[in-house]
Tab-separated table of C-alpha atoms (C1' of nucleotides) in Angstrom:
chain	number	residue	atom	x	y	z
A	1	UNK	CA	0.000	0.000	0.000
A	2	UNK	CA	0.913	3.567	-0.021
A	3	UNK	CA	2.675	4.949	2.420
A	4	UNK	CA	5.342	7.233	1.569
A	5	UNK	CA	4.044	11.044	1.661
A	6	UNK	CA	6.351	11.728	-1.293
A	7	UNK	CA	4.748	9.348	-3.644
A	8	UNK	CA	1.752	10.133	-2.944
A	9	UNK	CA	1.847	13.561	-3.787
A	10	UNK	CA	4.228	12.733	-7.119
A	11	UNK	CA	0.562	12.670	-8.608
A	12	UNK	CA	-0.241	16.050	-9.799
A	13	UNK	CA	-4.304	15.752	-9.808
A	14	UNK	CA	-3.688	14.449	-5.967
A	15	UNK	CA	-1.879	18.055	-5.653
A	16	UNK	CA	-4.382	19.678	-7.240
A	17	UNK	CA	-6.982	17.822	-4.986
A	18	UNK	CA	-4.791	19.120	-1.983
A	19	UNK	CA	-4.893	22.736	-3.034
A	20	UNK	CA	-8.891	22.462	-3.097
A	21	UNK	CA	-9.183	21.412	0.117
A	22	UNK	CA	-7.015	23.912	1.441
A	23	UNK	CA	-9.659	25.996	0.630
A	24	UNK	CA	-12.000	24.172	2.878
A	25	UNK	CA	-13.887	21.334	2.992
A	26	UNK	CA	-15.123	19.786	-0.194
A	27	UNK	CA	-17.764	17.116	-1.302
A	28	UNK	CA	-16.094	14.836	-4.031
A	29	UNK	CA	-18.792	16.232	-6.785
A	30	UNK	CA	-17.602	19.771	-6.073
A	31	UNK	CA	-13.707	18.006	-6.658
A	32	UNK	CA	-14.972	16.772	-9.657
A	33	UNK	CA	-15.949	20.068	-11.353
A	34	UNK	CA	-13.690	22.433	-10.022
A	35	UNK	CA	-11.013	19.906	-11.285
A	36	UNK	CA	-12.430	18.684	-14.547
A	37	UNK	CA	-11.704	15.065	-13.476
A	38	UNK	CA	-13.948	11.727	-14.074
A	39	UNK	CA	-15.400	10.970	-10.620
A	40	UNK	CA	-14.474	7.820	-10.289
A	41	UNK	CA	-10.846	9.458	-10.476
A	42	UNK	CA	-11.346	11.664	-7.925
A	43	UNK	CA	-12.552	8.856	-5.616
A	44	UNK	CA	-9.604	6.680	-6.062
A	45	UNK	CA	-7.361	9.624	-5.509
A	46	UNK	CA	-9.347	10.228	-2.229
A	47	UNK	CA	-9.065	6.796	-1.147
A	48	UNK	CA	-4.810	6.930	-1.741
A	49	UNK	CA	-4.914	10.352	-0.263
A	50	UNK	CA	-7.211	8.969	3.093
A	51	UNK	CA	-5.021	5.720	3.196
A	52	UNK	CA	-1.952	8.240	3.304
A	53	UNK	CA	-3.738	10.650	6.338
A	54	UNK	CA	-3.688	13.432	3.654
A	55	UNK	CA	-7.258	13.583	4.398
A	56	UNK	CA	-9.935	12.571	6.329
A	57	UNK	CA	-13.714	12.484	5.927
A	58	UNK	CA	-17.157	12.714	7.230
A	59	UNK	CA	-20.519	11.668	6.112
A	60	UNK	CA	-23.587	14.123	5.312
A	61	UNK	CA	-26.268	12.774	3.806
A	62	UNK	CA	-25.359	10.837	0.101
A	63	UNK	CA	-22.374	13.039	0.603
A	64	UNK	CA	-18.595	12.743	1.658
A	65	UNK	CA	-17.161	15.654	2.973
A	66	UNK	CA	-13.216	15.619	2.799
A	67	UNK	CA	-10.953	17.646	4.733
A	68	UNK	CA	-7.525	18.619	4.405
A	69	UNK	CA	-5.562	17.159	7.269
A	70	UNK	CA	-1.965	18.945	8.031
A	71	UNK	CA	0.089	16.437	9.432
A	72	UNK	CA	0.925	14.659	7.059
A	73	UNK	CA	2.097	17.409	4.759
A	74	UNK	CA	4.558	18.249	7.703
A	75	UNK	CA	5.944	15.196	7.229
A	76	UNK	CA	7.513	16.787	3.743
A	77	UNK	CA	8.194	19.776	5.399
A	78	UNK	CA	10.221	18.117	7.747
A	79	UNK	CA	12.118	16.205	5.360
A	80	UNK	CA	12.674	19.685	3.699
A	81	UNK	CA	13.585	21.396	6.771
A	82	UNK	CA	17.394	20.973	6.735
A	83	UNK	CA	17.346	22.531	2.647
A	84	UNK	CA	15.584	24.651	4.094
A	85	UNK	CA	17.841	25.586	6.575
A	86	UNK	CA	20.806	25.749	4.018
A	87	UNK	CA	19.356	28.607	1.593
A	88	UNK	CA	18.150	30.577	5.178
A	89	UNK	CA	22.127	30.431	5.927
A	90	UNK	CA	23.295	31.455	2.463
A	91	UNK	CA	20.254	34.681	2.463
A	92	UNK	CA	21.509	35.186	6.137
A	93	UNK	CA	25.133	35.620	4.678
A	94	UNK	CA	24.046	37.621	1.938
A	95	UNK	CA	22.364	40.098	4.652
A	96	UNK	CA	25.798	40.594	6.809
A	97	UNK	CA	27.481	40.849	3.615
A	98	UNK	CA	25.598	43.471	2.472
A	99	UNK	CA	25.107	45.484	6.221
A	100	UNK	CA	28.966	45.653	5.696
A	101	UNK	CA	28.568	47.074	2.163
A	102	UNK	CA	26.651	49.781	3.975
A	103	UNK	CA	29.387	50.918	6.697
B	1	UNK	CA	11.365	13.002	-19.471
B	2	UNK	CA	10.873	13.174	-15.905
B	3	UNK	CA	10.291	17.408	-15.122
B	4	UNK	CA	8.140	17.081	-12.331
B	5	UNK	CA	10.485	17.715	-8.966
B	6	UNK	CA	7.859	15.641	-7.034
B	7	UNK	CA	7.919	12.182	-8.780
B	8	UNK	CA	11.325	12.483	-8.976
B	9	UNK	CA	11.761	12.535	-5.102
B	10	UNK	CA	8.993	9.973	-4.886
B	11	UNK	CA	11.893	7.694	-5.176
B	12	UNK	CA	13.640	7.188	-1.745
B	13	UNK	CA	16.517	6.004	-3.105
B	14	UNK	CA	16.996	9.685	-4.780
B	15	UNK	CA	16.259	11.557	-1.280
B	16	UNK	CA	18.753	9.049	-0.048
B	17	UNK	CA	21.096	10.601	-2.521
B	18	UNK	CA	20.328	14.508	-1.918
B	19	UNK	CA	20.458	13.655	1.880
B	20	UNK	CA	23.879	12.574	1.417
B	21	UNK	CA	24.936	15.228	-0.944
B	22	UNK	CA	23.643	17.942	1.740
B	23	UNK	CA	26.918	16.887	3.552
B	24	UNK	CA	28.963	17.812	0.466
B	25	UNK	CA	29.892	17.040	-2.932
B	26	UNK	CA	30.303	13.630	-3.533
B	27	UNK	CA	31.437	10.920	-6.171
B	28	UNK	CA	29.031	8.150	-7.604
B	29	UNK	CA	31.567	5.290	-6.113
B	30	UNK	CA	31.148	7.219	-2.945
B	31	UNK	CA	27.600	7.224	-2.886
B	32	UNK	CA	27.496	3.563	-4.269
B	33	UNK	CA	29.133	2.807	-0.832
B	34	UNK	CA	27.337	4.805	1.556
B	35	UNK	CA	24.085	3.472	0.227
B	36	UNK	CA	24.652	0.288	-0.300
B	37	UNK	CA	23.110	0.471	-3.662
B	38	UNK	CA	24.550	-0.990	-6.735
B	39	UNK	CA	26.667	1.183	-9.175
B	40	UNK	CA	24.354	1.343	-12.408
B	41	UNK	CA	21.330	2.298	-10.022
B	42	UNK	CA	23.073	5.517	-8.441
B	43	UNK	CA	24.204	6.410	-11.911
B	44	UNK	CA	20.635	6.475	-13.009
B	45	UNK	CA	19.370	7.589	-10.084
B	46	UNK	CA	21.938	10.461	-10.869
B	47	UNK	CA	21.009	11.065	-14.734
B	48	UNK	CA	17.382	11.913	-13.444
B	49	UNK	CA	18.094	13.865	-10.633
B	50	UNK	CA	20.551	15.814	-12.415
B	51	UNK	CA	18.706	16.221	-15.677
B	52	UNK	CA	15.456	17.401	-13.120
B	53	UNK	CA	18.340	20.157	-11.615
B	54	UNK	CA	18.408	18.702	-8.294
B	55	UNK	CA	22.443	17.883	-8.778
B	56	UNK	CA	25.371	19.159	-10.973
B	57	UNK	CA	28.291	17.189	-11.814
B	58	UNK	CA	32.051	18.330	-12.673
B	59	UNK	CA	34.994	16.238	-13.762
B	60	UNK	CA	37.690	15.121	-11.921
B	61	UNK	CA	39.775	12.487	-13.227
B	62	UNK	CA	37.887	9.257	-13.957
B	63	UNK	CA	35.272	10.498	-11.370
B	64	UNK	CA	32.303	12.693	-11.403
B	65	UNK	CA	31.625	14.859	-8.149
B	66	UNK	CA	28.256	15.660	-7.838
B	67	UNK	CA	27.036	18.523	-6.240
B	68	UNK	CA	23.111	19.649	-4.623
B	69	UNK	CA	21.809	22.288	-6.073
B	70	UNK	CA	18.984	23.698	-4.097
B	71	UNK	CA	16.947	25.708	-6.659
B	72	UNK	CA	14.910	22.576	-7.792
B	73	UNK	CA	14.546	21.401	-3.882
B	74	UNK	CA	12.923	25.334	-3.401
B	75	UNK	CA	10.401	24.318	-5.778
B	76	UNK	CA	9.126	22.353	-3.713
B	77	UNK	CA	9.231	24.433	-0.539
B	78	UNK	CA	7.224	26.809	-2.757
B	79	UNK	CA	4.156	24.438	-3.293
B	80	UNK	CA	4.337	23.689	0.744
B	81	UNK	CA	4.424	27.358	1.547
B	82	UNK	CA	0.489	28.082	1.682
B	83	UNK	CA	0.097	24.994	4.045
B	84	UNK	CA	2.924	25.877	6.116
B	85	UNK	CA	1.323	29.213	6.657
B	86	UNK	CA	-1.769	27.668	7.613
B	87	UNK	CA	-0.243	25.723	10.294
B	88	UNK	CA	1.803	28.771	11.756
B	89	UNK	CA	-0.897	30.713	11.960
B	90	UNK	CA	-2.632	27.445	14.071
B	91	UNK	CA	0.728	27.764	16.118
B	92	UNK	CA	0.079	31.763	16.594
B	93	UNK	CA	-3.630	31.472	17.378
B	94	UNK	CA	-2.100	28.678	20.298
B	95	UNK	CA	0.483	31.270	21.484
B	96	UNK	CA	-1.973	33.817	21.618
B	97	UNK	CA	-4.576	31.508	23.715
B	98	UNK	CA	-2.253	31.223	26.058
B	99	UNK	CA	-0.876	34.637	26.417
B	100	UNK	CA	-4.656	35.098	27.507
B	101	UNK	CA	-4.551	32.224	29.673
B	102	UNK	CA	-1.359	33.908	31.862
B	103	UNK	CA	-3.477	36.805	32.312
C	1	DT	C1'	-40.613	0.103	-2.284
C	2	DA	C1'	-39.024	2.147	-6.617
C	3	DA	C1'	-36.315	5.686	-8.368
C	4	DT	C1'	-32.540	8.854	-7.833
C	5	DT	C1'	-28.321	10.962	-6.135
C	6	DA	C1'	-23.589	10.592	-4.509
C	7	DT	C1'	-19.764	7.905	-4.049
C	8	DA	C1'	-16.942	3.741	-4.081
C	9	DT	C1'	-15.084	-0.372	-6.299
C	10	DG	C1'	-13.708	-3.834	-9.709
C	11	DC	C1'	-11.814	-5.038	-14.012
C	12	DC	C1'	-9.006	-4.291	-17.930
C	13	DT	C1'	-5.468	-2.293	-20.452
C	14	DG	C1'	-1.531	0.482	-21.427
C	15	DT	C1'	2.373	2.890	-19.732
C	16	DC	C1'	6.189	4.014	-16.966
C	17	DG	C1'	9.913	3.305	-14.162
C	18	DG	C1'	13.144	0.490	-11.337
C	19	DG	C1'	16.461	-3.428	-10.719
C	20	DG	C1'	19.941	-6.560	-12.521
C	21	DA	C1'	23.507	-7.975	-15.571
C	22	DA	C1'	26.279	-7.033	-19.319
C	23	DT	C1'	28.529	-3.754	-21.969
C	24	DA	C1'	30.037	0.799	-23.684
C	25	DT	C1'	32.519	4.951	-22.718
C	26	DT	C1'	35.850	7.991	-20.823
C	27	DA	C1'	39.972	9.107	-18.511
C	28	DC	C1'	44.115	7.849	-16.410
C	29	DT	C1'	48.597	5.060	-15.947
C	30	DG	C1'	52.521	2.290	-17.121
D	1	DC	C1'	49.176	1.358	-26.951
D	2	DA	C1'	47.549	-2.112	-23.388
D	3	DG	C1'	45.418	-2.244	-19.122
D	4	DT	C1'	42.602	-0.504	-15.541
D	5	DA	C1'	39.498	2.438	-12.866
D	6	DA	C1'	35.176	5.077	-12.679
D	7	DT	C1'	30.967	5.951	-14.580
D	8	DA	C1'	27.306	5.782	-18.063
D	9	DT	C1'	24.196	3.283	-20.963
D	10	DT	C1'	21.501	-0.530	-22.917
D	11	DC	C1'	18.379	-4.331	-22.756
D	12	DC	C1'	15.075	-7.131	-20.601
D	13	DC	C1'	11.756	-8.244	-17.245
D	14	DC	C1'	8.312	-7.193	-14.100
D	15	DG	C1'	5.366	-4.795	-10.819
D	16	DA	C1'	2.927	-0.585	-9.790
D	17	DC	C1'	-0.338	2.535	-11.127
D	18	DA	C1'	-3.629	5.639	-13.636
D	19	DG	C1'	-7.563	6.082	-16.705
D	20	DG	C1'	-11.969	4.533	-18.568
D	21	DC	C1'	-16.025	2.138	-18.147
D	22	DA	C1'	-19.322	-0.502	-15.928
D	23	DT	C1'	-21.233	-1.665	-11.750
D	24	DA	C1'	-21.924	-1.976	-6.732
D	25	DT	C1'	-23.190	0.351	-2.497
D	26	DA	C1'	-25.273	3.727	0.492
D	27	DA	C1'	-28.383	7.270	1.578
D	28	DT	C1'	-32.530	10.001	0.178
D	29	DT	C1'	-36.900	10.980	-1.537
D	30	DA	C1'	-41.368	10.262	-3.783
DNA sequence: TAATTATATGCCTGTCGGGGAATATTACTG
DNA sequence: CAGTAATATTCCCCGACAGGCATATAATTA
């Protein structure tokens, strides 16, 4: 099954999907149009992206409501973190370099 | 060919890679060792990472040093940017609750 | 209960990408 | 130039998906 966070998200629609819910919660019908995707696409990309904790879901009525859960996507931000940390030392550097400029 | 920055770190074996090249430039024999992986997978793994941007090679003698280059890794940090705001601002609304709470 | 809406699932097919082993290529050395 | 070290490339096989379509399931309403 799917685990890894990074594969996951290697599929752009499940991106796009992501993105979406960011905006709130989100019926899979609403997914569907916003997204121009077949529904039965959007499902299975829900179901990878629930498996994963990406998302979780409730039940109203006939509908599913999804909701972006954070987590997980802090899982690639922590991977990131020590790039991240790299370019913050270079900009840092760049800052002194240029305070001296100034003197 | 592979453009897309996130299915080309969907492969572990290619985070492996950049993890290890975070510590400095490296040669393919070097990383063959360090990763236990065999010598024609690193070199692919290397092709696509470096024709995605991730990595730049020189020459040296026989070898090839490899070196991170971060732009491509930024990339992503870009897409993860709006959700890291959103759970900052979870982290400020927190710090702000209990500011109230010292009161 | 029959019909309808909303979503999930199963099947099939085609594609893509990774691993392994062998081989090609490039650069160095004697 | 012959030999060797370091790396790249090719070929083949196979498993993992994604998309499309049909269908199952669940909840709702008439």
């Amino acid at each position: 099954m799917h685990q890894d966070p990074f594969s996951v998200l290697a599929e752009p629609a499940r991106r796009n999907i992501l993105d979406q819910l960011r905006m709130g919660e989100t019926s899979v019908s609403e997914l569907v149009e916003r997204l121009d995707l077949s529904q039965p696409s959007v499902s299975k990309h829900l179901k990878v992206l629930r498996e994963a904790g990406f998302v979780s879901s409730k039940v109203a009525a006939q509908r599913r409501i999804y909701r972006l859960e954070l987590e997980r996507v802090r899982a690639i931000d922590e991977w990131l973190a020590p790039y991240r940390a790299m370019w913050t030392r270079s900009l840092d550097a760049l800052e002194r370099h240029l305070d001296k400029m100034e003197e």
